[in-house]
Each structure stands twice: as structure tokens, then as C-alpha cells.
């Protein structure tokens, strides 16, 4: 009896929480909901453009003209229009992989804030502790992508799967510790009165953007360490140079591209789109930390943030133009270094308060 | 309460009946498994009611002729009920599964003994959870261990089984020895061997309570499989019949955790280093357990090591909780202990599920060696689905239940208050965050391997090629457990909400403070459940979208592309060992490995081979040397042994004489 009484009420209250910002109560109006949908819509619409920008940057740096900026959109449209061919070895796991991967990335875009500098402009689904959920959602997508790769029974896919899981096992602690350090460093300026004593990603961004000068001045070292480790995580999670080479699936770069070797048609479109969204989400995290825009106008904030996200794409393109891919045995070292930086940031953060 | 005692009665009656009808396998299975299922079903409702009640708790007390004025006391409070529910649930389902699993052995084995021991093991587990008297507790504890021993050695004709049973017997008795001393000391301090009431404060010096804590940690830690006392798990779990492994790993090792939680309350205010010890042991168990797990080829051995890793997660939660008690921080202790308890329940469900799945694989193919399997999803789709749910849950991935407990422990480690108190508290929190993240990554790799190598791809050998579909009674329990994993994930906030009384007695905070903290955490969990539901809906919508896209289009099928090589064989697939090789080679110092390499020699090499074997760090570096030393010391006493009966009679006579003189001397 008690169960029937209890569950719906708690679900309804969290239903409200879904639409309100990260636990902080706000008026539920249609315009509010519309405003909260804008960042998500932007992410959905603009994320493939990031891939276009990266490719254009690389082309220009190499003295080529390169494909049009909107090439990823053409690719997506073409792939969505195709039929499919499946290996006889594969099962429903292979077909589920791209679907779960895309669903997870769509969820992730709903958790990560985009230029909101007040509680009302927070990410639609954010809550205290969403950064933990984000890291584990990425894990869920990875599990299914890797399972889909191994489902083909191909040695190449197996090789890619092995490396993908291994590198992300190292990148995940780095991401989590980096976000933890940020949360701690910023939570200091914020009196908590709710939600399990932990800031949501949106609240982190709100606090940071409202007092960016002071916070960066006082915690510059911590935030810079986190930013550096986030860049490495971003490159690794999105399989970019120097960890992986997105251009090819051939012998020595067998990580992400080789995992999806057997996918085609709409499945590949899902994978491509999920990849773009992942790049967008992690870039938005980085931008939120480094360029916490607060101009007083939400539209302008969002515009600045989106430009900065494209800036990240440009940066990734530059890195890809000037660096070679690392030898495989070197990659774990880079990731462990990122983990160490994030860990150091966390230690510094704890020490800073503990010292006096 | 009485109903739960009646289910103990049903179990014991079933045990005896199964033994009596041992010659008739069909009737014996019906009586043995049927009584277990009936007893478990009978006990679930009262256990559920007790779990939801806020006290006072029912108890029963009888006098029995035991020393030290002890009474036969049983009581069912929320802590007992919390552990009792998984015991009943998993044991009942495993009995259903076991009825079919064991029945296959009816031509060369008597089925009476295994059902006798299975039912007595479950009955004694229930009594362990109910007992409020040290003598009763130890008797039940011992019956549980002995019954488990006879179940583990069921297939004693196979090589290595008796050896594994012996390791289990030695480990569990060493643990019990520590517990015996613990109970005697505790009884001395309390003045009674009954522990049905909370003791008055301040009856123990901190030195005594610390000594008791260490005794308890070793004794209960051995049962729970906390590293470095875990050596029996990877030996005993693989060789036991699979429904028994499921019960051992899912619920029996939890009695160790239960013991720790139950008796922590009797030790008075905790010292800071207790929390440190728990967190360090949790870190070691978690990371090394996951690492050892992913290096295994034997599917059930992998699962056994993964239990060590999950016990590590529970210990991390308990450590954080103790830290909260010690620093008088309600939020920390509620979240830490709450996360640990939630993980106890969750682990029971998904580990039971995974062991049943592994057993189905073993029955279908006759092997547990993952490198010989592959492609089983097509032969046994339901087992594959159950195992997938279990693998996702144990990797701590949302929307399943494994994530919820870990989330609470994370939340505790992230608490604002941690760093405002003192650096000796913030460092453990840091360790917890880092190690949980590491464990998460390693556990995922481990279960990607376990799932994909066994169920996906092409069959690697004839054994996998000819796999048989498991029977009805073997797959139904798996799907029930899989559903339970999903539901406890979705309703984790509800489970957490009822932990108030347990957490109040564990943390010794005011009950409304505890309730307040619980409400906050439960709110977050129900928010996550909402998001999980949204995620599932999103997956469904995208699935429909894909179906819509492909509708009416050409969908072909072909071979997997092998870079132009046209005649690939299943042996070209990536193996499980190569899948995890990057990790095992990077962390080789933590994972000792023997490599036997016979390289190709000469211009026309005749043969070449490479085999690797991972061995247990602690067993190889700690226990083997210590036991070798003990063996060496004892061999010095060999001159006493002559094999002559009259010499032994002389020894006895001399001993009696010496004791008599000593006794009379004491008298005088």
C-alpha cells in the first residue's frame, strides 16, 4: 500500500524538478520551457558543423581547399537515405549499439549547460550530481558500441574495441576527478541549501559565470589544471589526434574508426551524429569552464558560448594539423598524465582549504 | 517472525525428506527444491513487512541449556530484514534453477545430499541473520559454512574440487576462530552473550574496542571476501554447482557484511583509523579484485573475483560512513552507509543473475573457458539477455541498479563538509572518488570481455557450436532476476527511503536528521530514475525511427568484412586475453603473470607455443610462504609421530595426568 502512495508522489515531484532548473524552484511557464529548449536545439543543429570546421581547418593548414563546411550534414542525409547490409555473424546487439549510443548523447546534451548565467537558464535535466551521471552515461554508450564491434567477430573490430575500452577506463577517472575538482573549487562560493550537497553542472556554470574574475584569480591553478586535463579527455573521448586518427581505420590507428567498420546506412548516420554530439557536449563543458560568458543577456551568452565551442573545434583542427598521432604505448601515458593533473587539482583544492 | 521461523522449519523438513528419498531422483528433487522454494516464498512477506516497519521489532526468546546464561533469542529487525530479503529471493530462484541443473547428474550422483545441504545452508543463513545470541549465531554460522563445504565439493571426482573445498574450509575456520575470540571478549564486556539490546555507552576502553574491531574485521572479512582474506572465493565459487555459486556469491558472503554492520554498534564510538582501514581495504579489494577478474579465462572465476571487487565498493561506502560517524557528520554517514547497503542488495541481484547465466553456459557447452566459447547469443538468447542486464548492472551503468549504490557513495565523497573538517578526512574522500572511477572503468572492461567473448561473434570451438538451449527452469529465474535488477534501479529511492531505522541505529544520529538526509538522497535517486525512464523511451523512439527508415529499403546480409581476406575462420577473432592485454601489461606489477613461451626456432620451425597464467598476488606472495613456514615448523615435530597405537595411548595418559596435576595445583 505504502509503495503505491509513495512512488508516484516522488516521481511527480521529480517531474517538476525535470523542468525546473537543477532543483532550484522556478516558475514553470511555456516561455521558460521554450528558452530551455534553445540550447538543446542548438546542440542538435550545430554539432555536425564542428566536424566540418575541424576538417576545414586541417585542409587550410595543409594548403588544400577541403570539403565544404557542411559536408557532415550531406553525409548524414545521404547515410540516412540508404539501406543497410548486415554481417551474418551479427545479432540484435549490433543493431542496438548505434541506437543506444545516440540516445545517450541526446541525454547528455540535456544535462550540460550552454551559457546560462542564472538558475533559470540551466540545462533542462540537470540536478545535483549530474556530472557523475554524465560520466556513467558515456560509459553506457561505450559498452554498447564496443559490444556491437565485438559482435561482428572481426579481429579488426576487436582490436579497436580493446583499445577504446582501455583508453576510456583511463579517461573516465580523469574526467570525473576534473569535474570533482571544479565542483569543489566553485562550490566554495556557493551556499548550498538543497540537493544532496552537490552542485549540478548548471549551477557550477552559474556560479562561475557570475563571479568569473574572482574565482579564476583565486583558483587559477586548479581550474587551469582541470582545463588541460579536460582537453586531453576531449581529444581521447572523441578519438582525435594525438590519441587516435579519425581519418582512417588502417593498421596503426585502429581505435574508433575500426570499431564501426561494419556499420553502414542509417546505423552509421546514428554513429556519426552521436560522435558530433559527444564532441559538442565535451566542448561545452570545457567552454563553460574557460569562457564563462556573462553579458546579462541570455542570447548573447549563448552566442558567445557557441562561438567558443566552434573555437574548440578550430583548436582541435590546429592540434591535428601540427601533431602526429602518438605511438600506441605512449597513449596510456598521456591519459595517465591527464588523470594525474586532475588528481592534482583535486588535492590542491582540498589542501587549499585545509591548510589554515 | 514466527512465519520466518516456520520457513526455517520447512527448509529443514525438506532437507531431511530429500535425504530420505535420495534413491528416487525425481521425488527427491521435487521435495528438496520444492521445500526451498516454498519456504522462501513463505518468508518473503513477513520479511518485507519487517523491512517496512519502524519497530518495536518482534523477537522470540527461549531458554536453552547453554553456558553463560545464554538464551535462544531470535529477532527480525530492519537490518536483518534487509539482508534476509535477498537471501530468500535469490535462494528460492536458485533452487528452481538447481532443480533442473542438478537433475542432469541423477545417473551418477545421489541428489539427496546436495538438496539436504542446500536447504540446511539456506536455513542456517536465515538463522545467522535472526540470531541475537552469540552461541546460536556461531552454531548457525558453522552449519552454514559446513553445508557450503559439502556443496562446493559436490563434484569431488573432478580434479581440483577437493583442493578448492579444503581451501574454503581452512579459510572459513580461520575466520571463525577470530570470531570466537571476538564473541568471548565481547561477551565478557557486555556481561552476557545475548546481543538483542544495544549496550550501554562507555563500557569499553578504546583499546578494547579497537582490538574487537580488528578481530571482527578479519573474521567477517574472511567470509565477505575482503582482500587480502579473499583467497577462498576464486577457488570455491568456480567449482561449486552454479546455483550454489549464485547463493554463495550473491548472499552468503553478505553475511560477513551483515556481521560487520550488526556488531559495529556494540563497539562504541569508532576511532578514525577504523574508517581508514576500511577505505584502504576497499580500495585494494576494489581495484585488485577488478584487475584479477579481467585477467581470468574461467567465466565463474572471473565472477568470483568480481565479487571481491564489489565487496570493496561496499567497504568504501562503509568507510565513508564510519568517517561520518566519527566526525559527527550526519550526511556523510547516511550517504556512505546508505550507499553500501544499497549496493549489498543490488550486488545480490546481479551477481546471482550472472552466476546462473554462467551455469547455463557451462551446462550448454560443458566448459567455463571463455576462449572456447563465442556466439552463444544465437543458441541461448534468454540467457544472453539476462547476462547482458547483469553485466550492465555490475559495471555500474544507468539505468540499472548497480549505478544507484555507487552514486550515493560518490555523493558522500563529494560532500561539502568533508574538506571543512580536517585533511585527514578529505584524503580518504579523495581516495574514494579516484578508486570508484578506476573500479568503474576496470569492471566495464571485465564485463565487456565476459559478455562479448562468450555470447557474441562466432563460436570459437565445436563445444560452442553445439551448445544446447537451457531448459525452462533454468532461464526463468534469470529473467526474473534481470527484471529485479531493472526495478530496483528504478525504485532505488524507495528502497533507500526505508533504510531510516537501520541507518539511525548504525550512525547513532537523531532519526529525523537521518530521515532528512535520506529524503534528499532519495529525491536525487528518483530524479535519476526519471532520467533513466526518459533514456529508455529515447532508445525506443530511436529504434522505431531506424525501423521506419529501413522499412521498404533493401537490407542485405553478408560476411563480416575481413579487409579483403575471403576465408576467415572463427580463430581469427580477437580473444578475451588479447582484449584485456593492454591493461594487464600496463598494470603487470599488480597482476603477477607466468608466461611460458616456446618461440619458433630455426628456419623451418616445427612448433611454437605461448601460454600465460595469472596467479593471485596474495596467495602467491603472502599465504604460500606463510603456510610453507608453518609446514616447515611443524615438520620439526614429526619425531612425535610413530604410528604406534600404544605410544598415542601413552601421549593421552600423560596429557591427562599433566592436566590433572595442573587442575589440582590450581585448586590448592
PDB file of N, CA, C and O in Angstrom, chain B residues 411-440:
ATOM      1  N   UNK B 411      28.431  10.555  -3.951  1.00  0.00           N
ATOM      2  CA  UNK B 411      27.821  11.762  -3.393  1.00  0.00           C
ATOM      3  C   UNK B 411      28.405  12.056  -2.015  1.00  0.00           C
ATOM      4  O   UNK B 411      28.709  13.208  -1.679  1.00  0.00           O
ATOM      5  N   UNK B 412      28.588  10.966  -1.222  1.00  0.00           N
ATOM      6  CA  UNK B 412      29.176  11.142   0.108  1.00  0.00           C
ATOM      7  C   UNK B 412      30.574  11.716  -0.008  1.00  0.00           C
ATOM      8  O   UNK B 412      30.948  12.651   0.710  1.00  0.00           O
ATOM      9  N   UNK B 413      31.355  11.166  -0.960  1.00  0.00           N
ATOM     10  CA  UNK B 413      32.739  11.609  -1.081  1.00  0.00           C
ATOM     11  C   UNK B 413      32.833  13.032  -1.605  1.00  0.00           C
ATOM     12  O   UNK B 413      33.833  13.717  -1.400  1.00  0.00           O
ATOM     13  N   UNK B 414      31.788  13.488  -2.280  1.00  0.00           N
ATOM     14  CA  UNK B 414      31.785  14.852  -2.825  1.00  0.00           C
ATOM     15  C   UNK B 414      31.308  15.879  -1.799  1.00  0.00           C
ATOM     16  O   UNK B 414      31.281  17.069  -2.097  1.00  0.00           O
ATOM     17  N   UNK B 415      30.858  15.421  -0.617  1.00  0.00           N
ATOM     18  CA  UNK B 415      30.182  16.345   0.296  1.00  0.00           C
ATOM     19  C   UNK B 415      31.034  17.572   0.626  1.00  0.00           C
ATOM     20  O   UNK B 415      32.233  17.496   0.852  1.00  0.00           O
ATOM     21  N   UNK B 416      30.338  18.669   0.690  1.00  0.00           N
ATOM     22  CA  UNK B 416      30.927  19.945   1.057  1.00  0.00           C
ATOM     23  C   UNK B 416      31.665  19.871   2.390  1.00  0.00           C
ATOM     24  O   UNK B 416      32.775  20.358   2.544  1.00  0.00           O
ATOM     25  N   UNK B 417      31.043  19.193   3.358  1.00  0.00           N
ATOM     26  CA  UNK B 417      31.568  19.241   4.720  1.00  0.00           C
ATOM     27  C   UNK B 417      32.925  18.578   4.831  1.00  0.00           C
ATOM     28  O   UNK B 417      33.684  18.868   5.751  1.00  0.00           O
ATOM     29  N   UNK B 418      33.222  17.669   3.910  1.00  0.00           N
ATOM     30  CA  UNK B 418      34.440  16.887   4.063  1.00  0.00           C
ATOM     31  C   UNK B 418      35.659  17.761   4.251  1.00  0.00           C
ATOM     32  O   UNK B 418      36.430  17.605   5.169  1.00  0.00           O
ATOM     33  N   UNK B 419      35.798  18.750   3.386  1.00  0.00           N
ATOM     34  CA  UNK B 419      37.045  19.488   3.447  1.00  0.00           C
ATOM     35  C   UNK B 419      37.009  20.549   4.530  1.00  0.00           C
ATOM     36  O   UNK B 419      38.027  21.097   4.893  1.00  0.00           O
ATOM     37  N   UNK B 420      35.829  20.866   5.030  1.00  0.00           N
ATOM     38  CA  UNK B 420      35.783  21.859   6.089  1.00  0.00           C
ATOM     39  C   UNK B 420      36.174  21.241   7.425  1.00  0.00           C
ATOM     40  O   UNK B 420      36.466  21.947   8.371  1.00  0.00           O
ATOM     41  N   UNK B 421      36.169  19.931   7.521  1.00  0.00           N
ATOM     42  CA  UNK B 421      36.504  19.328   8.802  1.00  0.00           C
ATOM     43  C   UNK B 421      38.009  19.211   8.978  1.00  0.00           C
ATOM     44  O   UNK B 421      38.626  20.031   9.645  1.00  0.00           O
ATOM     45  N   UNK B 422      38.598  18.238   8.344  1.00  0.00           N
ATOM     46  CA  UNK B 422      40.040  18.140   8.513  1.00  0.00           C
ATOM     47  C   UNK B 422      40.661  17.328   7.401  1.00  0.00           C
ATOM     48  O   UNK B 422      40.022  16.466   6.798  1.00  0.00           O
ATOM     49  N   UNK B 423      41.930  17.605   7.091  1.00  0.00           N
ATOM     50  CA  UNK B 423      42.543  16.968   5.925  1.00  0.00           C
ATOM     51  C   UNK B 423      42.623  15.448   6.055  1.00  0.00           C
ATOM     52  O   UNK B 423      42.608  14.751   5.057  1.00  0.00           O
ATOM     53  N   UNK B 424      42.656  14.950   7.289  1.00  0.00           N
ATOM     54  CA  UNK B 424      42.709  13.513   7.450  1.00  0.00           C
ATOM     55  C   UNK B 424      41.390  12.868   7.014  1.00  0.00           C
ATOM     56  O   UNK B 424      41.293  11.669   6.880  1.00  0.00           O
ATOM     57  N   UNK B 425      40.365  13.684   6.859  1.00  0.00           N
ATOM     58  CA  UNK B 425      39.091  13.167   6.388  1.00  0.00           C
ATOM     59  C   UNK B 425      38.948  13.382   4.889  1.00  0.00           C
ATOM     60  O   UNK B 425      38.352  12.580   4.178  1.00  0.00           O
ATOM     61  N   UNK B 426      39.521  14.497   4.399  1.00  0.00           N
ATOM     62  CA  UNK B 426      39.336  14.764   2.977  1.00  0.00           C
ATOM     63  C   UNK B 426      40.171  13.829   2.120  1.00  0.00           C
ATOM     64  O   UNK B 426      39.791  13.513   1.001  1.00  0.00           O
ATOM     65  N   UNK B 427      41.295  13.361   2.641  1.00  0.00           N
ATOM     66  CA  UNK B 427      42.127  12.453   1.838  1.00  0.00           C
ATOM     67  C   UNK B 427      41.390  11.138   1.550  1.00  0.00           C
ATOM     68  O   UNK B 427      41.352  10.707   0.398  1.00  0.00           O
ATOM     69  N   UNK B 428      40.777  10.500   2.561  1.00  0.00           N
ATOM     70  CA  UNK B 428      40.006   9.296   2.225  1.00  0.00           C
ATOM     71  C   UNK B 428      38.925   9.562   1.190  1.00  0.00           C
ATOM     72  O   UNK B 428      38.704   8.723   0.305  1.00  0.00           O
ATOM     73  N   UNK B 429      38.274  10.715   1.279  1.00  0.00           N
ATOM     74  CA  UNK B 429      37.223  11.019   0.313  1.00  0.00           C
ATOM     75  C   UNK B 429      37.803  11.053  -1.097  1.00  0.00           C
ATOM     76  O   UNK B 429      37.208  10.548  -2.056  1.00  0.00           O
ATOM     77  N   UNK B 430      38.985  11.637  -1.205  1.00  0.00           N
ATOM     78  CA  UNK B 430      39.671  11.703  -2.486  1.00  0.00           C
ATOM     79  C   UNK B 430      39.977  10.300  -3.004  1.00  0.00           C
ATOM     80  O   UNK B 430      39.770   9.997  -4.180  1.00  0.00           O
ATOM     81  N   UNK B 431      40.466   9.462  -2.084  1.00  0.00           N
ATOM     82  CA  UNK B 431      40.762   8.083  -2.470  1.00  0.00           C
ATOM     83  C   UNK B 431      39.495   7.414  -2.996  1.00  0.00           C
ATOM     84  O   UNK B 431      39.526   6.696  -3.994  1.00  0.00           O
ATOM     85  N   UNK B 432      38.389   7.677  -2.306  1.00  0.00           N
ATOM     86  CA  UNK B 432      37.146   7.019  -2.708  1.00  0.00           C
ATOM     87  C   UNK B 432      36.737   7.437  -4.118  1.00  0.00           C
ATOM     88  O   UNK B 432      36.398   6.594  -4.959  1.00  0.00           O
ATOM     89  N   UNK B 433      36.802   8.741  -4.408  1.00  0.00           N
ATOM     90  CA  UNK B 433      36.414   9.199  -5.750  1.00  0.00           C
ATOM     91  C   UNK B 433      37.300   8.554  -6.806  1.00  0.00           C
ATOM     92  O   UNK B 433      36.818   7.968  -7.783  1.00  0.00           O
ATOM     93  N   UNK B 434      38.619   8.637  -6.577  1.00  0.00           N
ATOM     94  CA  UNK B 434      39.535   8.112  -7.588  1.00  0.00           C
ATOM     95  C   UNK B 434      39.358   6.619  -7.749  1.00  0.00           C
ATOM     96  O   UNK B 434      39.318   6.101  -8.875  1.00  0.00           O
ATOM     97  N   UNK B 435      39.216   5.892  -6.627  1.00  0.00           N
ATOM     98  CA  UNK B 435      39.173   4.442  -6.782  1.00  0.00           C
ATOM     99  C   UNK B 435      37.838   3.988  -7.356  1.00  0.00           C
ATOM    100  O   UNK B 435      37.809   3.044  -8.148  1.00  0.00           O
ATOM    101  N   UNK B 436      36.744   4.656  -7.002  1.00  0.00           N
ATOM    102  CA  UNK B 436      35.468   4.271  -7.615  1.00  0.00           C
ATOM    103  C   UNK B 436      35.520   4.463  -9.128  1.00  0.00           C
ATOM    104  O   UNK B 436      35.014   3.631  -9.891  1.00  0.00           O
ATOM    105  N   UNK B 437      36.132   5.555  -9.564  1.00  0.00           N
ATOM    106  CA  UNK B 437      36.213   5.803 -11.001  1.00  0.00           C
ATOM    107  C   UNK B 437      37.062   4.735 -11.677  1.00  0.00           C
ATOM    108  O   UNK B 437      36.709   4.213 -12.741  1.00  0.00           O
ATOM    109  N   UNK B 438      38.180   4.379 -11.044  1.00  0.00           N
ATOM    110  CA  UNK B 438      39.044   3.339 -11.607  1.00  0.00           C
ATOM    111  C   UNK B 438      38.306   2.007 -11.663  1.00  0.00           C
ATOM    112  O   UNK B 438      38.338   1.288 -12.664  1.00  0.00           O
ATOM    113  N   UNK B 439      37.652   1.659 -10.531  1.00  0.00           N
ATOM    114  CA  UNK B 439      36.927   0.387 -10.466  1.00  0.00           C
ATOM    115  C   UNK B 439      35.873   0.337 -11.567  1.00  0.00           C
ATOM    116  O   UNK B 439      35.708  -0.683 -12.240  1.00  0.00           O
ATOM    117  N   UNK B 440      35.177   1.471 -11.770  1.00  0.00           N
ATOM    118  CA  UNK B 440      34.148   1.517 -12.803  1.00  0.00           C
ATOM    119  C   UNK B 440      34.722   1.157 -14.164  1.00  0.00           C
ATOM    120  O   UNK B 440      34.176   0.316 -14.881  1.00  0.00           O
TER     121      UNK B 440
END
